[in-house]
XYZ file of C-alpha atoms in Angstrom:
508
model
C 43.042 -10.572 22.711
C 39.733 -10.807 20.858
C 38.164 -7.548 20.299
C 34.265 -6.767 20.688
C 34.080 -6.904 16.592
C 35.743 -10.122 16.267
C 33.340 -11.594 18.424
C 30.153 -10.326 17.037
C 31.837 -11.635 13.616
C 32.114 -15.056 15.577
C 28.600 -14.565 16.408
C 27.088 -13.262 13.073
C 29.144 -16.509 11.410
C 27.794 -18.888 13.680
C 24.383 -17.669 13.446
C 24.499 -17.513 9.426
C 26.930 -20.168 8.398
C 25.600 -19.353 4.899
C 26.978 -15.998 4.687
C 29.889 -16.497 6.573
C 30.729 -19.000 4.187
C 29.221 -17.268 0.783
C 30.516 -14.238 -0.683
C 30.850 -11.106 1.432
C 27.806 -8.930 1.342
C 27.882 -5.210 0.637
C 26.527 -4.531 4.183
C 28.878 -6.727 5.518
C 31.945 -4.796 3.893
C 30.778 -1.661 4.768
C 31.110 -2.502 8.748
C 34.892 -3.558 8.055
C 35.580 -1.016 6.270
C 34.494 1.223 9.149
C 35.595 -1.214 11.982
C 39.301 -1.810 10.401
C 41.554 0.012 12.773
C 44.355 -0.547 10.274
C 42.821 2.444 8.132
C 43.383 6.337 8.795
C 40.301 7.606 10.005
C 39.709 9.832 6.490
C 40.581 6.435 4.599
C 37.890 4.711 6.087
C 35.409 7.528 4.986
C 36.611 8.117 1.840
C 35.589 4.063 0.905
C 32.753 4.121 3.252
C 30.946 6.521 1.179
C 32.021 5.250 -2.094
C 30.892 1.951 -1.052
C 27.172 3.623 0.197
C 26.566 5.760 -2.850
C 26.531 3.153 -4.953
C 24.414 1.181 -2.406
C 22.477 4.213 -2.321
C 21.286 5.291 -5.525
C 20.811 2.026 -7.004
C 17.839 2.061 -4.131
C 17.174 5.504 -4.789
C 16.552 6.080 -8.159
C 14.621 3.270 -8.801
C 12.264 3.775 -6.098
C 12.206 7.333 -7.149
C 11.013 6.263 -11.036
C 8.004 3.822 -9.473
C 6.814 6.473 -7.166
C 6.769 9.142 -10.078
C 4.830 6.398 -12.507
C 2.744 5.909 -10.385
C 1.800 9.658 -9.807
C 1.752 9.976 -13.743
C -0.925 7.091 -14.124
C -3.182 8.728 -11.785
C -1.870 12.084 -13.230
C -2.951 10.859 -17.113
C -6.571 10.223 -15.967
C -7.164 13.901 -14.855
C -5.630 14.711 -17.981
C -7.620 13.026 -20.438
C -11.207 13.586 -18.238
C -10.278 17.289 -19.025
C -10.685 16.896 -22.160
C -14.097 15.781 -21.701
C -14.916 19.146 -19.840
C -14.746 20.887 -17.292
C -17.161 19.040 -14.735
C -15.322 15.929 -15.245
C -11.480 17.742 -14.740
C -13.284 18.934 -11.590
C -14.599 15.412 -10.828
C -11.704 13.564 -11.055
C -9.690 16.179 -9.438
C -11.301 15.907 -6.221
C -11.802 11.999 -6.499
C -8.188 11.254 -7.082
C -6.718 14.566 -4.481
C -9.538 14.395 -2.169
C -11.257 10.957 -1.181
C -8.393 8.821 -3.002
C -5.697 10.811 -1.198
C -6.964 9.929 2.245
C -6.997 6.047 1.293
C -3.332 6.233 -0.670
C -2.244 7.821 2.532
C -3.858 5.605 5.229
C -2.633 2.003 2.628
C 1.093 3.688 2.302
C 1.380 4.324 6.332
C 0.100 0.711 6.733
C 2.303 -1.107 4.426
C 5.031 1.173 6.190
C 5.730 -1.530 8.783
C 6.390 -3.948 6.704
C 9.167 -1.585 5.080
C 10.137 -1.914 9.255
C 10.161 -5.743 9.660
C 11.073 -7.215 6.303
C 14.205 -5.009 6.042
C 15.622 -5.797 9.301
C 14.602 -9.696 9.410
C 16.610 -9.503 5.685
C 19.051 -8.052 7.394
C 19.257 -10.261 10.189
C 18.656 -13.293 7.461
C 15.308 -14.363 9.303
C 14.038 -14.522 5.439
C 11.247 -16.980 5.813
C 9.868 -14.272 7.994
C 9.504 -12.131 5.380
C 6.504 -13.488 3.928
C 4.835 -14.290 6.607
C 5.027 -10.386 7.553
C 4.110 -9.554 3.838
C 0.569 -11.608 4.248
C -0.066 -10.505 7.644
C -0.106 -6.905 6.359
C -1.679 -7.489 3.639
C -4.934 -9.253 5.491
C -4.846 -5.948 8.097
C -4.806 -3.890 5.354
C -7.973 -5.705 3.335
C -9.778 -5.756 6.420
C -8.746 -1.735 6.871
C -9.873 -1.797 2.997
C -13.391 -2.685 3.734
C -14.035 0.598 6.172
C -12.369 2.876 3.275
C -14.508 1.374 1.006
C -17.847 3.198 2.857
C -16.226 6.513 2.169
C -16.174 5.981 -1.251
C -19.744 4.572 -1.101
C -21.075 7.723 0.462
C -18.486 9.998 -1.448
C -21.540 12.139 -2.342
C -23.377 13.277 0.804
C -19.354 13.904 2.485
C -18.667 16.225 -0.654
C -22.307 17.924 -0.193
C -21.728 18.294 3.553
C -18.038 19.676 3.019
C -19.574 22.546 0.642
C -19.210 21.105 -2.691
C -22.076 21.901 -5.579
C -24.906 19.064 -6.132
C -23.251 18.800 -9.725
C -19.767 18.683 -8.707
C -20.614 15.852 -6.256
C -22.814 13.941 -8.347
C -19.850 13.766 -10.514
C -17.060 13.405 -8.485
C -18.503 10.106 -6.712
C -19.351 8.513 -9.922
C -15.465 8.353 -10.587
C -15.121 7.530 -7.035
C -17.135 4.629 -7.390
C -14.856 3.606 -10.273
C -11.903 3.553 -7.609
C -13.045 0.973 -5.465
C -11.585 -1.675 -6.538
C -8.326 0.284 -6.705
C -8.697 0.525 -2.691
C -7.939 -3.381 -2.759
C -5.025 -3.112 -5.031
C -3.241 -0.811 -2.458
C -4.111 -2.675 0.238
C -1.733 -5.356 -1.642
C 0.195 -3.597 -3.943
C 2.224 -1.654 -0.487
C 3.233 -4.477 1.049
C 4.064 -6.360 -1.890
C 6.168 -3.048 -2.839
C 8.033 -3.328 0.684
C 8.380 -7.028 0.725
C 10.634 -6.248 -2.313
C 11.987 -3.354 -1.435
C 13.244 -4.629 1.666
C 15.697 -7.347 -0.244
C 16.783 -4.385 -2.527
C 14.792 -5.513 -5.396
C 13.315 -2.532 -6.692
C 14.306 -2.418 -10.134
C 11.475 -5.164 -11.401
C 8.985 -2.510 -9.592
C 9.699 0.316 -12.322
C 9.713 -2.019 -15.029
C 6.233 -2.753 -13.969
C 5.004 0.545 -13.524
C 6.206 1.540 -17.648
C 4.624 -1.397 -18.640
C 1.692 -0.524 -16.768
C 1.581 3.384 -18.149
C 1.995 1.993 -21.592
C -1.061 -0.267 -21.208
C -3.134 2.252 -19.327
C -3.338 5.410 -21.561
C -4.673 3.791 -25.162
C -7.103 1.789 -22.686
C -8.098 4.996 -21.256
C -8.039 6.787 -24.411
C -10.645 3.799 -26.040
C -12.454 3.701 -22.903
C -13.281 7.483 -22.883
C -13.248 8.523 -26.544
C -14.641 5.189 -28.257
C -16.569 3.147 -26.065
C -17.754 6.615 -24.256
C -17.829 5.235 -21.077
C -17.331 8.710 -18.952
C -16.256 9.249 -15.717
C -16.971 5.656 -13.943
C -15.183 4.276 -16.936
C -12.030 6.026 -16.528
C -11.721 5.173 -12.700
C -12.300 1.980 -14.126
C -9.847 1.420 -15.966
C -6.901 3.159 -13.089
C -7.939 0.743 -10.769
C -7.714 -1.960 -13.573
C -4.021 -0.324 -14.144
C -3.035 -0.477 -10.437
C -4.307 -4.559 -10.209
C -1.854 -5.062 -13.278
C 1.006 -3.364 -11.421
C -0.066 -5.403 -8.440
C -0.148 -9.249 -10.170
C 2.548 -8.580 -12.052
C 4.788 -7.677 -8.904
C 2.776 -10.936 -7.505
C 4.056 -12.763 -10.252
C 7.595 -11.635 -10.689
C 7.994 -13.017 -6.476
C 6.094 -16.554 -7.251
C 8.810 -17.346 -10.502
C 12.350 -14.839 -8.945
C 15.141 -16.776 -7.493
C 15.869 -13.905 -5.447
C 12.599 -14.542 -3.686
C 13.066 -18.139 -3.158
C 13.682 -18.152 0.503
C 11.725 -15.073 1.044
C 8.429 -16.584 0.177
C 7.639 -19.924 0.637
C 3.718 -19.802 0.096
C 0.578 -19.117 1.626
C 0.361 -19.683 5.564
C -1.784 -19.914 8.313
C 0.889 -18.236 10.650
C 0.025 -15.074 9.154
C -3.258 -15.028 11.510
C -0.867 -15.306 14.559
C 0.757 -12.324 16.144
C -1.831 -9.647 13.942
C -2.325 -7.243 17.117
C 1.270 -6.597 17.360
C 1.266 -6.080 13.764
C -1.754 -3.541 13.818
C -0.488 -1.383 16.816
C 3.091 -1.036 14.252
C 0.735 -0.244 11.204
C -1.459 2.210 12.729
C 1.124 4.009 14.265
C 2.818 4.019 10.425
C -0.480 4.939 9.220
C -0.491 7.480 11.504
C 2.404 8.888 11.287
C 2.665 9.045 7.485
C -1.247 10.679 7.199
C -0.467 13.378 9.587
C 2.584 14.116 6.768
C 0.913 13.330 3.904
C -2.548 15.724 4.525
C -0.265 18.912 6.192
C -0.164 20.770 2.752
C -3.071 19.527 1.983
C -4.398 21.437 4.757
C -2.630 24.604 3.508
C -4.678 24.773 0.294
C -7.548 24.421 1.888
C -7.133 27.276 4.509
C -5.779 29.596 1.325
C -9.517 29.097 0.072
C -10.975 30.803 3.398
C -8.687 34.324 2.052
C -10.545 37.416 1.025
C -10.345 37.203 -2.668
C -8.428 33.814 -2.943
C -8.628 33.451 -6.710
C -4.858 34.014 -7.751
C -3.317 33.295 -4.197
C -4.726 29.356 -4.639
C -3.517 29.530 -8.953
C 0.221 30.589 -7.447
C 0.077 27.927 -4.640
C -1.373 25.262 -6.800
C 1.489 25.950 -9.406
C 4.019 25.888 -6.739
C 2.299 22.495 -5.091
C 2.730 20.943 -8.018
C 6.505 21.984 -8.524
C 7.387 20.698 -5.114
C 5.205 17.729 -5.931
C 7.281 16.589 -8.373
C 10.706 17.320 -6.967
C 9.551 15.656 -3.780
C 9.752 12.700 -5.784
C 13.068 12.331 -5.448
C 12.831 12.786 -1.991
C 10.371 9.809 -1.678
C 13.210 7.521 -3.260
C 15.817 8.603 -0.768
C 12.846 8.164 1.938
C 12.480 4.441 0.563
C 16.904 4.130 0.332
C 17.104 5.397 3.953
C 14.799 2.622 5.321
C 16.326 0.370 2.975
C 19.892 0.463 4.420
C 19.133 0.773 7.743
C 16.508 -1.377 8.918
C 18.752 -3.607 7.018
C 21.608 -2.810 8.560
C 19.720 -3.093 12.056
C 18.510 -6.389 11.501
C 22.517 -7.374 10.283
C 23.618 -6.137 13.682
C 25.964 -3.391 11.765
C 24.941 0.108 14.027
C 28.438 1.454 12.104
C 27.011 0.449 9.420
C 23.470 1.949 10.034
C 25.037 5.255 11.393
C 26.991 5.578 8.476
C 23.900 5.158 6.462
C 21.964 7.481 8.012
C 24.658 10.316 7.057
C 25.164 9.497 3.575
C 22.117 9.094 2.551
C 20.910 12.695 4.185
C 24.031 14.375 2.936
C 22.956 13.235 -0.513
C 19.559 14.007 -0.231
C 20.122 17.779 0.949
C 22.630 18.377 -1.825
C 20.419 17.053 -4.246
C 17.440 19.215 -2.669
C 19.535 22.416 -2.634
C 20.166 22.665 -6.083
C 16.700 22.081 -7.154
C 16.124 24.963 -4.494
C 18.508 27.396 -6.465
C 17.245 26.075 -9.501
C 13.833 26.980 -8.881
C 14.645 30.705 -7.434
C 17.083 30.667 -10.388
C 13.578 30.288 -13.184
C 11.748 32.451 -10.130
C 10.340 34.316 -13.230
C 9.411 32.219 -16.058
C 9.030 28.993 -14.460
C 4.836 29.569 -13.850
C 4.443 29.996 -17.658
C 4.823 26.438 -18.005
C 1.215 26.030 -16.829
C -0.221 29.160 -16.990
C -0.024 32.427 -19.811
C -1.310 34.940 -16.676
C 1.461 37.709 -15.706
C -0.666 38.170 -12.836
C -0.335 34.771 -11.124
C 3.196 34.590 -12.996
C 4.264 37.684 -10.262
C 2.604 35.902 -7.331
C 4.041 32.818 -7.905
C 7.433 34.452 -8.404
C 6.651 36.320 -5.173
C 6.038 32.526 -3.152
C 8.880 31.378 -4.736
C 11.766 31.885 -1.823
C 9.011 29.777 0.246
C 8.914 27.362 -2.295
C 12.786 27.011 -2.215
C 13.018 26.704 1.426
C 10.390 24.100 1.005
C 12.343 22.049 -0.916
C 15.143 22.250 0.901
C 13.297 21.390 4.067
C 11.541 18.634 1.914
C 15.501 17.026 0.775
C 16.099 16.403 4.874
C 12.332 15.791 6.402
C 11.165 12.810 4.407
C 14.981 11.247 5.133
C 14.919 11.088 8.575
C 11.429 9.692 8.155
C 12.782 6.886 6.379
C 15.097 6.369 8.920
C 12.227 6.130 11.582
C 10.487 3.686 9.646
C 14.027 1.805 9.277
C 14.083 2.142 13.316
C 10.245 1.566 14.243
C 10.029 5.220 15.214
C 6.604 5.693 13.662
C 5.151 5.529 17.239
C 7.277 8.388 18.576
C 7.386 10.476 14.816
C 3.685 10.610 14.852
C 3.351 12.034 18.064
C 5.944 14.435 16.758
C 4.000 15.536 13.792
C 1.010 16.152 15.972
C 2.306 18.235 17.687
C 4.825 20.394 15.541
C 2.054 20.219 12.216
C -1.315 20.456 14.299
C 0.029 22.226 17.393
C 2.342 24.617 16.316
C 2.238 24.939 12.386
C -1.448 25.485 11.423
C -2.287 27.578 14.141
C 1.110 29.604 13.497
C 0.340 30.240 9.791
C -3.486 31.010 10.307
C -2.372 33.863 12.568
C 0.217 34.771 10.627
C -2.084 34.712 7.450
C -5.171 36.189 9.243
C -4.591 38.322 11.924
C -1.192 39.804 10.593
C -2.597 40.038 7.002
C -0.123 38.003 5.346
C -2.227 36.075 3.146
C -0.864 32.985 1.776
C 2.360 33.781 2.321
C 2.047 34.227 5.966
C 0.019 30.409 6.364
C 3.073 29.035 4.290
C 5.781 30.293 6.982
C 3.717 29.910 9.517
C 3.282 25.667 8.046
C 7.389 25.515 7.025
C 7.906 26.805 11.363
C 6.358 23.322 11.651
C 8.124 21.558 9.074
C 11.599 22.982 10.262
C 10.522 22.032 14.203
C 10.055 18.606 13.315
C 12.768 18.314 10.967
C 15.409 19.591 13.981
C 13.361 17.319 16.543
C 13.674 14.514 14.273
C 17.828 15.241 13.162
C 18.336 15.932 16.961
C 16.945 12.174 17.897
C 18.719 10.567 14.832
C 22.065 11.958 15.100
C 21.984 11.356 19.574
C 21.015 7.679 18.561
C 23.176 4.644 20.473
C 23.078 2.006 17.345
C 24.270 -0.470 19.510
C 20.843 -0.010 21.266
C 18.949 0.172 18.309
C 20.715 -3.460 17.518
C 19.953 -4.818 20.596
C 16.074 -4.035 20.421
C 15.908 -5.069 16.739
C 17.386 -8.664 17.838
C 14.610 -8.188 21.017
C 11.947 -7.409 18.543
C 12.526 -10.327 15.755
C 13.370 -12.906 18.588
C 10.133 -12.308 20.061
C 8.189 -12.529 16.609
C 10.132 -15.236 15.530
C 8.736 -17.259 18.947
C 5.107 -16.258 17.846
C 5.925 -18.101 14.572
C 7.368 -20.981 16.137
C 4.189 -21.895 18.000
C 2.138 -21.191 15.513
C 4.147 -23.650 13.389
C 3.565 -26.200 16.298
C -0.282 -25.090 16.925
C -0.609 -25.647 12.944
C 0.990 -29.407 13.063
């Protein structure tokens, strides 16, 4: 008698003759591996996740090395304006944490959706789809370009009103200014990034971004120190850096075979079907900024502490550690999406289960031993930015928090992944709001006000939040009926594959 697998095999062969007839994808081992009966239960696991590790961190690292690039190109600015002096350290400091922030943040939630659809029309092989999706995002997020652009144009008077000095402000929105254009090359540079990453291709990404570091610090260097060009030069030349990363990932998708049937040009159905596409990416954008700002947050209520001096030095070394090691994080966040949206779209919930385990597993071994790591240096590990024994003993005092940060930071940004994978970020958002902003800040401003705790106690009362969403969030992932999520992934792409087709027929 035919079993349920050998007719959704049927099914999947009949639908993709290619594939059934081509050689057997990765994906498509993976759900016989898990679906062959013939195998002792422990077999099956043991090749499952040899099979998925591989899958896994050949995502995962490389997504990992672009996101950290990136953060070092933005990261080499700051370091060579400080060299100018102190104002402009300051300056570009709260351009590129402060106003830039909020519009990396708001692009990166936006493009988020089309991490959603791409992966699981790839997976499903809908992969003219893809670029339609990729320049309907990518026209939202222009047109959501355009609004960010006035907060950069009246950087000043914000900075005045939030309590900044005249000088400090005059300053910091002349770099601003610089970074308008760079507000246009993440409103194309995200979805570009997902379109790719979506088909696994993330490899040509890193490439990109060395090239791109190579090129940008002699031109900053010259710009700054020959041509003496100051502040609005330097923001200059970073968004000149992030257009390069941009056209060159343009360029590598116009001339790669493995975007041939992925992108088959410019399109007018890209206008059609745009609402649907905004209510997914502002409920991404959403959903990612309410992450994204929370420890932002926490800095800036440290500030409003009684003598706040050493209390911000120790947090801002320990932001930065976490910073960096959340990097990781961010390309297991981009794997987890990855593999299951694509596995989703295949029609593989085994598959996308399996996935979803691996993949946090990983992530919270990983985490943990940074974790120990970290308490391990507890003592020296400040003196690799600062010479002070006083904020060397308070940062060794915040660094248990700092541990169980990271360890909470190996299994949050996951199951995020896995909600973008889903098209969660409607649900996750509502989440956040309500375990960050509800229960979180308020927690850790009593804890850090009223009980005297200091920075400590708005840092427990912040990771309470953290560790509510992240139990929320493995609670909902691990109760999860795949064979649902299958069934409204098929639902979802039908429907926005009909929106194409009549456009197709309105256009002719």
């Amino acid at each position: 008698m035919e079993s349920s697998e050998d007719h959704h095999g049927i099914e999947q062969a009949l639908l993709n003759p290619k594939q059934s007839n081509g050689e057997e994808s990765i994906s498509s081992e993976l759900e016989g591996i898990l679906s062959d009966s013939s195998l002792r239960g422990i077999q099956r696991i043991r090749q499952g996740v040899q099979l998925e590790l591989g899958t896994l961190f050949r995502l995962a690292a490389p997504a990992c090395a672009t996101s950290l690039l990136g953060n070092v190109v933005s990261m080499s600015t700051q370091i060579f304006c400080g060299h100018i002096g102190n104002l402009a350290l300051a300056a570009s400091s709260l351009g590129n944490n402060g106003i830039q922030l909020f519009a990396y943040g708001l692009m990166l939630g936006m493009g988020s959706a089309v991490e959603t659809l791409c992966g699981q029309a790839y997976g499903a092989h809908k992969h003219e789809m893809l670029g339609i999706y990729l320049q309907r995002s990518t026209i939202l997020l222009m047109a959501t370009g355009i609004f960010v652009m006035f907060i950069y144009i009246f950087s000043k008077p914000i900075l005045l009103l939030l309590g900044e000095s005249e000088e400090v402000a005059s300053a910091a929105a002349l770099f601003v200014y610089g970074l308008i254009p760079q507000i246009f090359a993440y409103a194309a540079n995200f979805p570009i990034q997902k379109f790719l990453q979506a088909q696994s291709i993330i490899n040509p990404s890193a490439y990109i971004s060395v090239a791109t570091l190579v090129v940008h610090i002699p031109l900053t260097w010259l710009v700054l120190f020959v041509l003496d060009w100051g502040l609005l030069g330097a923001s200059a030349v970073l968004s000149f850096s992030w257009w390069i990363i941009v056209l060159a990932q343009f360029v590598y998708i116009l001339v790669s075979k493995r975007c041939k049937r992925t992108w088959t040009g410019f399109s007018v159905q890209a206008f059609s079907g745009l609402w649907d596409f905004l209510k997914l990416s502002t409920s991404s954008a959403v959903m990612l900024c309410l992450e994204t700002w929370y420890f932002e947050i926490l800095i800036l209520i440290s500030g409003l502490l009684p003598n706040p001096e050493i209390a911000l030095d120790a947090l801002a070394v320990c932001m930065t550690i976490l910073g960096w090691i959340f990097m990781i994080s961010v390309g297991f966040n981009a794997a987890a999406s990855v593999r299951v949206s694509n596995e989703v779209g295949a029609g593989h919930p085994k598959s996308a289960e399996f996935a979803v385990k691996v993949v946090n597993l990983s992530s919270f071994i990983i985490s943990s031993i940074c974790a120990i790591i970290v308490l391990s240096l507890r003592h020296i590990v400040s003196y690799a930015f600062t010479s002070g024994q006083t904020v060397a003993n308070a940062v060794s005092d915040l660094c248990p928090l700092l541990a169980l940060s990271i360890v909470l930071n190996g299994v949050q940004p996951v199951l995020s992944g896995v909600a973008v994978g889903c098209g969660w970020q409607t649900f996750v958002a509502y989440v956040n709001i309500g375990c960050y902003y509800i229960v979180g800040i308020p927690l850790g401003v009593l804890l850090g006000f009223k009980f005297n705790l200091g920075v400590k106690g708005i840092w427990v009362g912040m990771l309470g939040g953290v560790a509510m969403q992240t139990v929320i969030l493995l609670w909902v992932t691990f109760r999860t009926t795949w064979d649902k999520e299958v069934e409204k992934t098929r639902s979802r792409l039908g429907r926005w594959t009909h929106q194409r087709e009549e456009a197709t027929l309105l256009d002719s």
